Coordinates of C-alpha atoms in Angstrom, one line a residue:
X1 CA 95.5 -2.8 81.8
X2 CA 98.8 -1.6 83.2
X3 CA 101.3 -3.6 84.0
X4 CA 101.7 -5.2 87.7
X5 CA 105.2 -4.5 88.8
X6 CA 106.7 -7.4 91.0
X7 CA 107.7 -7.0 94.5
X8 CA 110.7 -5.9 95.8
X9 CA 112.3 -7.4 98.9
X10 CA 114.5 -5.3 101.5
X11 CA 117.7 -5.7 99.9
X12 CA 116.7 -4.7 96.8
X13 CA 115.2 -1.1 98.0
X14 CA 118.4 -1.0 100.3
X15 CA 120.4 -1.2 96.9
X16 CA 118.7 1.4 94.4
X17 CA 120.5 4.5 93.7
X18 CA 119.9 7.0 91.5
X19 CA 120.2 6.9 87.7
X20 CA 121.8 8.4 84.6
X21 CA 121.1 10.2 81.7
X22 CA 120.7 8.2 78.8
X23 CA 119.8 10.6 76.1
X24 CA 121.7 14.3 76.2
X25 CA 119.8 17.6 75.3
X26 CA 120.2 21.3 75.7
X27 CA 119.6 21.2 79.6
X28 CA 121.5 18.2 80.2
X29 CA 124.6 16.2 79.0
X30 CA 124.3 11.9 78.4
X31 CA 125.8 10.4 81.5
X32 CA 124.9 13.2 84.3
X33 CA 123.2 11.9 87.1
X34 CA 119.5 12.3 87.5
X35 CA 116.3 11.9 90.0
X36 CA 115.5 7.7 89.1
X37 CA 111.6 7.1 90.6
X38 CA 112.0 2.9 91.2
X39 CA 108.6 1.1 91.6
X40 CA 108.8 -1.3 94.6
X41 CA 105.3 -3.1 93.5
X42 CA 103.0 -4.4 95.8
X43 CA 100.7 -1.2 95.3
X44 CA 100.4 0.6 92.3
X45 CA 102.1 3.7 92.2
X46 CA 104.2 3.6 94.9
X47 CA 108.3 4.4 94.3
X48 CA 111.2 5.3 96.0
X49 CA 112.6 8.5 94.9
X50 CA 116.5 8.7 94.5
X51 CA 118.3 11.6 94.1
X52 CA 122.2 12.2 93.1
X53 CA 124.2 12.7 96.2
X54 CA 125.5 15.5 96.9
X55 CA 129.3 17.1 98.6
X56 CA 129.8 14.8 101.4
X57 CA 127.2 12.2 101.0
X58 CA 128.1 8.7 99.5
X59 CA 124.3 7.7 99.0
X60 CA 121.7 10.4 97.6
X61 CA 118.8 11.3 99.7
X62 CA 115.8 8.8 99.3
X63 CA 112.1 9.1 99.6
X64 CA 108.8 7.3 99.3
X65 CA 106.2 8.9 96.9
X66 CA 102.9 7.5 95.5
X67 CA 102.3 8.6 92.0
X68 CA 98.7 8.1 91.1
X69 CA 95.6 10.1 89.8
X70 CA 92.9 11.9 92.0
X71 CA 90.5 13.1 89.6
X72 CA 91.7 13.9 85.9
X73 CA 95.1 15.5 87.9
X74 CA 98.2 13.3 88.5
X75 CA 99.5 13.3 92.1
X76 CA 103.0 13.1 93.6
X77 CA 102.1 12.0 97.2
X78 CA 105.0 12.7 99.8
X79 CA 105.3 9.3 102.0
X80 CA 108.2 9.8 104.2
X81 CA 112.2 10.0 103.7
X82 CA 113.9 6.3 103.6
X83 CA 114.8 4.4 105.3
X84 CA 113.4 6.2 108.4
X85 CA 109.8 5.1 106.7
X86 CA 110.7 1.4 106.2
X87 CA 109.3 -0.7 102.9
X88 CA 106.2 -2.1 105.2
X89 CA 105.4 1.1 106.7
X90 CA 105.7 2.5 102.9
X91 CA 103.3 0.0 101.6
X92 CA 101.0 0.4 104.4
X93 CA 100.7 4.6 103.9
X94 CA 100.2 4.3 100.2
X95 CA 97.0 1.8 101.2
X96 CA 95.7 4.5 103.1
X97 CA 96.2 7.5 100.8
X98 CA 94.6 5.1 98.0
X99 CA 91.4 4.9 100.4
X100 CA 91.4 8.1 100.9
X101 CA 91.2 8.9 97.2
X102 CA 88.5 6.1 97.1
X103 CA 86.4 8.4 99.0
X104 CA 86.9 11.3 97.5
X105 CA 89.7 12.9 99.4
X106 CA 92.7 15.0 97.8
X107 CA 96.0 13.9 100.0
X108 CA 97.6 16.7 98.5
X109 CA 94.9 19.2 99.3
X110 CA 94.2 18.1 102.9
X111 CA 98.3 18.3 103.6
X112 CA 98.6 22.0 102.0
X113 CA 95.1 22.9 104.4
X114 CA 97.2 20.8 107.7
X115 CA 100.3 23.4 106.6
X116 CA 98.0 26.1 106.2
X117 CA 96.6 26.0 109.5
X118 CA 99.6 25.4 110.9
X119 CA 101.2 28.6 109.8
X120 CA 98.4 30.4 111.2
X121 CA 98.6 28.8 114.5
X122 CA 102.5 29.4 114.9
X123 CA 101.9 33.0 112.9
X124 CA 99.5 33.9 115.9
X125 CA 101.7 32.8 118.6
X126 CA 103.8 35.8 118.2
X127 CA 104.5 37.4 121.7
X128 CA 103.4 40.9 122.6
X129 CA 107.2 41.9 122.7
X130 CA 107.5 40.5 119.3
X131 CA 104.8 42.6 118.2
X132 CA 106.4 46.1 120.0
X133 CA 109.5 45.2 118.6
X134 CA 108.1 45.1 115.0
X135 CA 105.9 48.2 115.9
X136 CA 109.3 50.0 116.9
X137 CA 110.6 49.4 113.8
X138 CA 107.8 50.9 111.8
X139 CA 107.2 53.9 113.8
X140 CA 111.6 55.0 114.5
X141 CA 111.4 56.3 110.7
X142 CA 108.4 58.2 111.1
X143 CA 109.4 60.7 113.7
X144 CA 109.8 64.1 112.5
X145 CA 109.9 67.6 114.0
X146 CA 112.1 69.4 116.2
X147 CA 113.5 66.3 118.0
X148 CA 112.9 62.8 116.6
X149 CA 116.1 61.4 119.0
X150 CA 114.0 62.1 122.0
X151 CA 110.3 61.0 120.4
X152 CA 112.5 57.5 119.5
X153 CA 114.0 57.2 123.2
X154 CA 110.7 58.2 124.4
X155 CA 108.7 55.3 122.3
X156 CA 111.7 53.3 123.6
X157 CA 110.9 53.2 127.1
X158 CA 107.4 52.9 126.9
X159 CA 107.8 49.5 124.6
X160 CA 111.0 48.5 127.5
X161 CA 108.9 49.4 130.7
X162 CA 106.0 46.6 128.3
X163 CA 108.3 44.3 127.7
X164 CA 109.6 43.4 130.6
X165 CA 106.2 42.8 132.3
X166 CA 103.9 41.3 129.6
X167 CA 106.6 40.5 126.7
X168 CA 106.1 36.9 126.6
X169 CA 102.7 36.8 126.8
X170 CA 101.3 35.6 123.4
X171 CA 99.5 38.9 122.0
X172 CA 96.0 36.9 121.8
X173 CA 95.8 36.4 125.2
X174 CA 96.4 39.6 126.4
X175 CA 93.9 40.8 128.8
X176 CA 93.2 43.9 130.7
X177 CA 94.7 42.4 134.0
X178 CA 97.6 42.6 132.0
X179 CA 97.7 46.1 130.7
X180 CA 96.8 47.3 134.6
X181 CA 99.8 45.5 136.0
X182 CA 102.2 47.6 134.0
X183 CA 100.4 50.6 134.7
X184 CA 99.5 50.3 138.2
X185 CA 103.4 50.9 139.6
X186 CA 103.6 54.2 138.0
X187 CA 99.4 55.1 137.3
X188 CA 99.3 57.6 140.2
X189 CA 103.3 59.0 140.7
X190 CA 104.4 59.2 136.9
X191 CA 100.8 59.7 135.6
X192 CA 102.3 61.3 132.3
X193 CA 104.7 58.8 131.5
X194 CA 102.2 55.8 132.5
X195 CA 99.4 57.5 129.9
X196 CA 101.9 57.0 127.1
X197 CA 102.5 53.7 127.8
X198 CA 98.7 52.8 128.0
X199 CA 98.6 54.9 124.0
X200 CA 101.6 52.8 123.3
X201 CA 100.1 49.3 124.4
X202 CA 96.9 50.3 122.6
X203 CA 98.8 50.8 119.2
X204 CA 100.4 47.6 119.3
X205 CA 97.2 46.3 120.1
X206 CA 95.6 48.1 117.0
X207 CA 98.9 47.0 114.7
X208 CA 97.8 43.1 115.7
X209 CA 94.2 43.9 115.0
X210 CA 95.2 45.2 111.2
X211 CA 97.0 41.7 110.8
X212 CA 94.0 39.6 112.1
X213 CA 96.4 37.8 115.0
X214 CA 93.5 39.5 117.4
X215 CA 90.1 40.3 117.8
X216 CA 87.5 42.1 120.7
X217 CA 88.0 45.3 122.5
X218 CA 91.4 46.8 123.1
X219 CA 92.8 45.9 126.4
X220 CA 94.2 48.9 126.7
X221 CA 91.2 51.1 125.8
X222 CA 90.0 53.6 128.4
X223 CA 86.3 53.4 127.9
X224 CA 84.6 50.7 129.4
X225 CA 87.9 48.9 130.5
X226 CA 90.4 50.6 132.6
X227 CA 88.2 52.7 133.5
X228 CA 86.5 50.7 135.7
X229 CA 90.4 49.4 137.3
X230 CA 92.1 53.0 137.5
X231 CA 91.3 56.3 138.7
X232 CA 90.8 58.8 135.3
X233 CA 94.2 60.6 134.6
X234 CA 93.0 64.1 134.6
X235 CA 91.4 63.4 138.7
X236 CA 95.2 62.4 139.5
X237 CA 97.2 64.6 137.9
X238 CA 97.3 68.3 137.8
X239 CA 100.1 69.8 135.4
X240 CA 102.0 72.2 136.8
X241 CA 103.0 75.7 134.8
X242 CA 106.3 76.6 134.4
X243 CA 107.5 79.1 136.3
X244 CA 107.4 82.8 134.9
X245 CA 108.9 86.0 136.3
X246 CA 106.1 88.7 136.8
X247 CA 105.6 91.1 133.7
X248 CA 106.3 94.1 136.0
X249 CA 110.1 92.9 136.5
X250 CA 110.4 91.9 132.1
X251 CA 112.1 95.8 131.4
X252 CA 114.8 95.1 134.4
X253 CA 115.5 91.1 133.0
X254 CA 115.7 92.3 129.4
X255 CA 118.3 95.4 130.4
X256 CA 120.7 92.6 131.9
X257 CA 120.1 89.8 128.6
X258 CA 121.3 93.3 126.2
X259 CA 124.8 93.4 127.9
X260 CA 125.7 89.7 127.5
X261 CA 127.1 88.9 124.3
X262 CA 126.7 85.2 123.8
X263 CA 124.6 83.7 121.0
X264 CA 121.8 81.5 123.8
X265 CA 121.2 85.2 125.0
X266 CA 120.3 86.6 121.4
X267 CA 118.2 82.9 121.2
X268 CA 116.5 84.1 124.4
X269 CA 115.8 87.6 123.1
X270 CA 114.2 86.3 120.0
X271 CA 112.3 83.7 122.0
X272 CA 111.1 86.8 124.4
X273 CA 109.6 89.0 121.5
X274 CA 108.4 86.4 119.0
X275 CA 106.8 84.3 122.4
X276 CA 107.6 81.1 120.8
X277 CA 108.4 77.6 122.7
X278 CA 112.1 77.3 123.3
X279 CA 112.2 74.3 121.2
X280 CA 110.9 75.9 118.3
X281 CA 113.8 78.9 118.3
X282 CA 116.6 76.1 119.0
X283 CA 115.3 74.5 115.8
X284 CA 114.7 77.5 114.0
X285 CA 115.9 77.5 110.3
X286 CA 117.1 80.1 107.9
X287 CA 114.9 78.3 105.3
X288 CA 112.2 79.2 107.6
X289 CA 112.9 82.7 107.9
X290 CA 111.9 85.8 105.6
X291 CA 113.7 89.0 106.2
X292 CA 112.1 90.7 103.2
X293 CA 108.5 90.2 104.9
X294 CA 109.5 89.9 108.4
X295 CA 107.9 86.5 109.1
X296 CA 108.6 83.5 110.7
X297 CA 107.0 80.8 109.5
X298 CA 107.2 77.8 112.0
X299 CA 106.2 73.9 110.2
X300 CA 103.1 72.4 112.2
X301 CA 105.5 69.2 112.5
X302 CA 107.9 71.2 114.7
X303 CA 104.9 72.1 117.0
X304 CA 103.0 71.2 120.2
X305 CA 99.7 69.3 119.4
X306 CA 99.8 70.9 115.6
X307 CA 98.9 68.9 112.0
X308 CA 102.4 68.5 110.6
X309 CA 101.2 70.5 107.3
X310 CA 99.5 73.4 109.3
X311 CA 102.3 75.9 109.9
X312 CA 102.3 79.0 111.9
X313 CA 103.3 82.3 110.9
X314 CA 105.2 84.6 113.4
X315 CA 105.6 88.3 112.6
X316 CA 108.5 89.8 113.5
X317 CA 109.3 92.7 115.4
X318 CA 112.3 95.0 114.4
X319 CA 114.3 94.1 117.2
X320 CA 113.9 90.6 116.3
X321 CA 114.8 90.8 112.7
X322 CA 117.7 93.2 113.8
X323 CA 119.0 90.2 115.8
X324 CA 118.5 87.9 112.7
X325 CA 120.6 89.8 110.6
X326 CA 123.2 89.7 113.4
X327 CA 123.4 86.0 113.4
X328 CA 125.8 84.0 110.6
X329 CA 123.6 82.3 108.2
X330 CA 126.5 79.5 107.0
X331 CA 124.4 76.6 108.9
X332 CA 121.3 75.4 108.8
X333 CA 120.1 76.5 112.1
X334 CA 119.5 80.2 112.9
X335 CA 121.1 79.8 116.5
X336 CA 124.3 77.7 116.2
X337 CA 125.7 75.8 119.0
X338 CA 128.9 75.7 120.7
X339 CA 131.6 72.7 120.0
X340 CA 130.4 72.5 116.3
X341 CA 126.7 71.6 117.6
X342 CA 124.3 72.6 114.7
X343 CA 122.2 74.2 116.9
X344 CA 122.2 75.3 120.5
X345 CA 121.3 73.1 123.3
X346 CA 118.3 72.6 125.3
X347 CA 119.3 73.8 128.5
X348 CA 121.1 77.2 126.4
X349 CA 117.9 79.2 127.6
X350 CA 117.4 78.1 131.0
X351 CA 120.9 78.6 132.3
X352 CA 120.7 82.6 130.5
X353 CA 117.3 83.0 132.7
X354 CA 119.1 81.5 135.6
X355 CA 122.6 83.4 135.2
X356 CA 120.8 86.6 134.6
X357 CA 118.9 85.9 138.0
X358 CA 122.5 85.3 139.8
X359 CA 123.7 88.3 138.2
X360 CA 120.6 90.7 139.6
X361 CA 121.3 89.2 143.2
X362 CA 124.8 89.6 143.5
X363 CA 124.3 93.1 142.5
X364 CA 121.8 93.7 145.1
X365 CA 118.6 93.1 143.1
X366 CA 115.6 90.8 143.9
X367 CA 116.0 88.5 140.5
X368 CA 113.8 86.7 138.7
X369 CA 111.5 84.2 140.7
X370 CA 107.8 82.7 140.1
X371 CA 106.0 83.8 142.9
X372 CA 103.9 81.6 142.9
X373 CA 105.7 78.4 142.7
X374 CA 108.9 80.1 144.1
X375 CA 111.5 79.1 141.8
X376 CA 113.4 81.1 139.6
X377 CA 111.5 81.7 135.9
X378 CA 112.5 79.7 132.7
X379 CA 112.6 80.7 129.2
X380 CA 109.3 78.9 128.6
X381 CA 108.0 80.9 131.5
X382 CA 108.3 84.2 128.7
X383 CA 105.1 83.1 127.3
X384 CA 102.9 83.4 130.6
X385 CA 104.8 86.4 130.9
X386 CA 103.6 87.9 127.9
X387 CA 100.1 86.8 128.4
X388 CA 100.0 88.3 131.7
X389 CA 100.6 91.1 130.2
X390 CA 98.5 91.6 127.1
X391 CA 95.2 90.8 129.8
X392 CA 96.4 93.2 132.0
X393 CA 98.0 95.9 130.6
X394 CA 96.0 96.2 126.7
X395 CA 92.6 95.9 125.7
X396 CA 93.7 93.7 123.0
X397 CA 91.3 90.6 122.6
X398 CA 91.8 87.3 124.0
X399 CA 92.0 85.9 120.5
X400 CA 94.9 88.1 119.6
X401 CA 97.3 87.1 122.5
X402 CA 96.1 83.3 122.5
X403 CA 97.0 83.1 118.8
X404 CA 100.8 84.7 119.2
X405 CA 101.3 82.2 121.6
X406 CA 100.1 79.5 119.0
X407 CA 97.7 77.8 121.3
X408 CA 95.1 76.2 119.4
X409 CA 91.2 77.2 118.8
X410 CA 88.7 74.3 119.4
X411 CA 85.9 76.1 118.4
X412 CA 85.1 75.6 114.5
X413 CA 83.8 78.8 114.1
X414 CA 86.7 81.1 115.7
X415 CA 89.3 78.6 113.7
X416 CA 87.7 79.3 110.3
X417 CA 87.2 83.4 111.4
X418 CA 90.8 83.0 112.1
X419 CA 92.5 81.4 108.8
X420 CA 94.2 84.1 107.9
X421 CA 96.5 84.2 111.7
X422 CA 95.3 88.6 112.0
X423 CA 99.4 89.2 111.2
X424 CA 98.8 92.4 111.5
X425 CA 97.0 92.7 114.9
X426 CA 99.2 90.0 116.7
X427 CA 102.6 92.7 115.0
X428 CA 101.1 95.7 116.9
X429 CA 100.4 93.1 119.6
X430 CA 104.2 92.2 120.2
X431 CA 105.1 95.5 119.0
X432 CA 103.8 96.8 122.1
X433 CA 105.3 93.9 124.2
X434 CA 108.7 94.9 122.8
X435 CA 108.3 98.3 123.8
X436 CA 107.7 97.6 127.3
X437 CA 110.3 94.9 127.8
X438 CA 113.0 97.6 126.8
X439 CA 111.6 100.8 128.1
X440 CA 109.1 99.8 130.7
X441 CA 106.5 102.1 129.2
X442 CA 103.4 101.4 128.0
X443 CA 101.5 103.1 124.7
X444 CA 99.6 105.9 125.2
X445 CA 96.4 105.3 123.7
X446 CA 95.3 101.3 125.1
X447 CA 94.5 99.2 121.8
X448 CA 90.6 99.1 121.3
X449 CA 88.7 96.1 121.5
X450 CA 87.9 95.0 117.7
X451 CA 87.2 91.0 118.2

């Protein structure tokens, strides 16, 4: 039977300190300080735990544990730092974790569960601007492509404009009332914009969903949500082309681009005969280029609505490989900027179209307007220019002009027919187009249908 310890009084707990080492060894030296456990009797198993003080502190921190045995395992029961937890109140805490061993609870096991549960709790109080902030985070390193500045300050914006109307609302209780007051300001007059944020909420929602802090539908899913609170984008919002001079005026455009001597012109040109986006020739590479085989070949992740690793291959005309070899190849980019820029600007294009437009009415000509939307044509406008022109001046097929101009095929069938990108009909394509933008003539014999 183990021996009953005697009880201690107040002023002996208020005097116990912690001990010694007696007996030195390899970790420890005879005479260090140590942990002392003192049993204060009155229950079995019940001590106050002194520790060495540390810097500062004339008295060692002190706590009440309750060593006993749940089971076959030996316990270290927590009771409460001294002397907030007085002797009594001590005593009286060890009684009740002894009865709860009695029947058959683990103290020990029911405190790590209490912690457990807590974590959770707190863990899934994180706040929907938490979440974004976190969701920011992960994507910012994943952008790729011709601009990843302006797909981060994009993403930027969309989580700010969330933020400061549902950012401290706790990402569990987010409901769809919530998701339509961010949207409804800007739903109908910046129908674009408020259609990313709506993707952007839904992400987040998605990134709490893969960490189990929610559960149910998406409040910011379309189907059988909002669309019962907002009208459907596509009824609202109409995207408008940009404007594009007529094909009949290209031969009198491209005879004023030839005289200037500036490297956004030569940009333009290439644009005009290879009928790629803008952004795609201001991020053009020379590791992109092949002069040997007169291709182009433009990375999927640099592209409008393209699978990064599905590239498209531009042949090149002889004009626009002359203008290649024209252009210094000690950078990166194929069309250097001004200023020590890598590449040229944005706007480089634009302002050629609109100073060759100036130029043709101050000498008396009509320039270069839409007119249908009556504004003066941009460089992205080239592309409705050219396809203007392949339906109405070739017999070329549909398939042949729609796949210059890199637009995507949604029907299986056609996309599989077309793997191989017909290089050589989309060349004699542009080939003509090239022909006609310098001379204004058109070939002889019109291309035969063959698709």
């Amino acid at each position: 039977m183990p021996k009953k310890m005697p009880e201690m009084g107040l002023a002996q707990v208020r005097n116990l300190r912690h001990g010694v080492v007696k007996e030195g060894g390899q970790k420890r030296k005879a005479g260090e300080p140590c942990v002392a456990y003192h049993r204060v009797g009155g229950i079995d198993g019940l001590a106050l735990q002194c520790r060495p003080p540390t810097a500062g502190q004339e008295i060692g921190s002190r706590s009440w544990v309750l060593i006993t045995t749940v089971g076959v395992r030996r316990r270290e029961i927590g009771l409460g730092g001294y002397p907030d937890v007085s002797l009594g109140e001590a005593r009286e805490l060890a009684r009740q974790k002894k009865a709860d061993i009695r029947n058959g609870i683990d103290p020990v096991e029911q405190n790590q569960e209490r912690k457990a549960r807590d974590r959770e709790l707190q863990r899934k109080k994180i706040t929907f601007g938490e979440l974004a902030e976190e969701y920011y985070k992960i994507k910012e390193v994943t952008f790729r492509g011709k601009n990843p500045k302006r797909q981060r300050n994009r993403l930027r914006k969309s989580i700010d404009r969330c933020i400061a109307e549902i950012g401290d609302i706790q990402i569990g209780d987010l409901t769809v009332e919530d998701v339509v007051r961010v949207l409804s300001p800007i739903w109908t007059t910046q129908t674009p914009t408020a259609t990313r944020v709506r993707q952007t909420i839904a992400q987040i929602w998605d990134l709490a969903e893969s960490r189990k802090l929610v559960s149910g539908k998406n409040p910011a899913d379309w189907d059988r949500n909002l669309d019962g609170w907002l009208p459907p984008a596509k009824r609202i919002h109409h995207a408008k082309h940009k404007p594009a001079m007529r094909h009949q005026d290209l031969p009198d455009f491209m005879k004023l681009l030839t005289l200037r001597d500036t490297t956004p012109a030569r940009a333009l040109e290439f644009q005009v005969l290879t009928v790629a986006r803008p952004t795609e020739v201001q991020f053009a590479e020379w590791s992109e280029i092949n002069l040997e085989e007169g291709t182009w070949t433009v990375p999927g992740s640099k592209m409008k609505n393209r699978n990064p690793n599905e590239a498209h291959v531009v042949p090149l005309v002889p004009r626009a490989i002359e203008i290649l070899r024209g252009m210094p190849q000690s950078g990166r980019y194929v069309f250097p900027g001004y200023r020590g820029n890598e590449q040229i600007s944005e706007n480089a294009l634009n302002n050629t179209v609109k100073a060759i437009h100036k130029e043709s009415l101050k000498s008396g000509g009509k320039g270069f307007m839409d007119p249908r939307y009556h504004k003066v044509a941009c460089a992205h406008g080239m592309r409705s220019c050219f396809k203007n022109f392949a339906a109405s001046k070739t017999d070329y097929d549909d398939v042949v002009s729609e796949l210059s101009l890199a637009h995507l095929d949604n029907d299986e069938t056609r996309a599989a027919y077309l793997s191989d990108q017909i290089l050589d009909r989309r060349l004699m394509l542009l080939s003509t187009y090239s022909n006609y933008a310098y001379t204004g003539k058109l070939p002889r014999n019109s291309q035969r249908k063959d698709y």
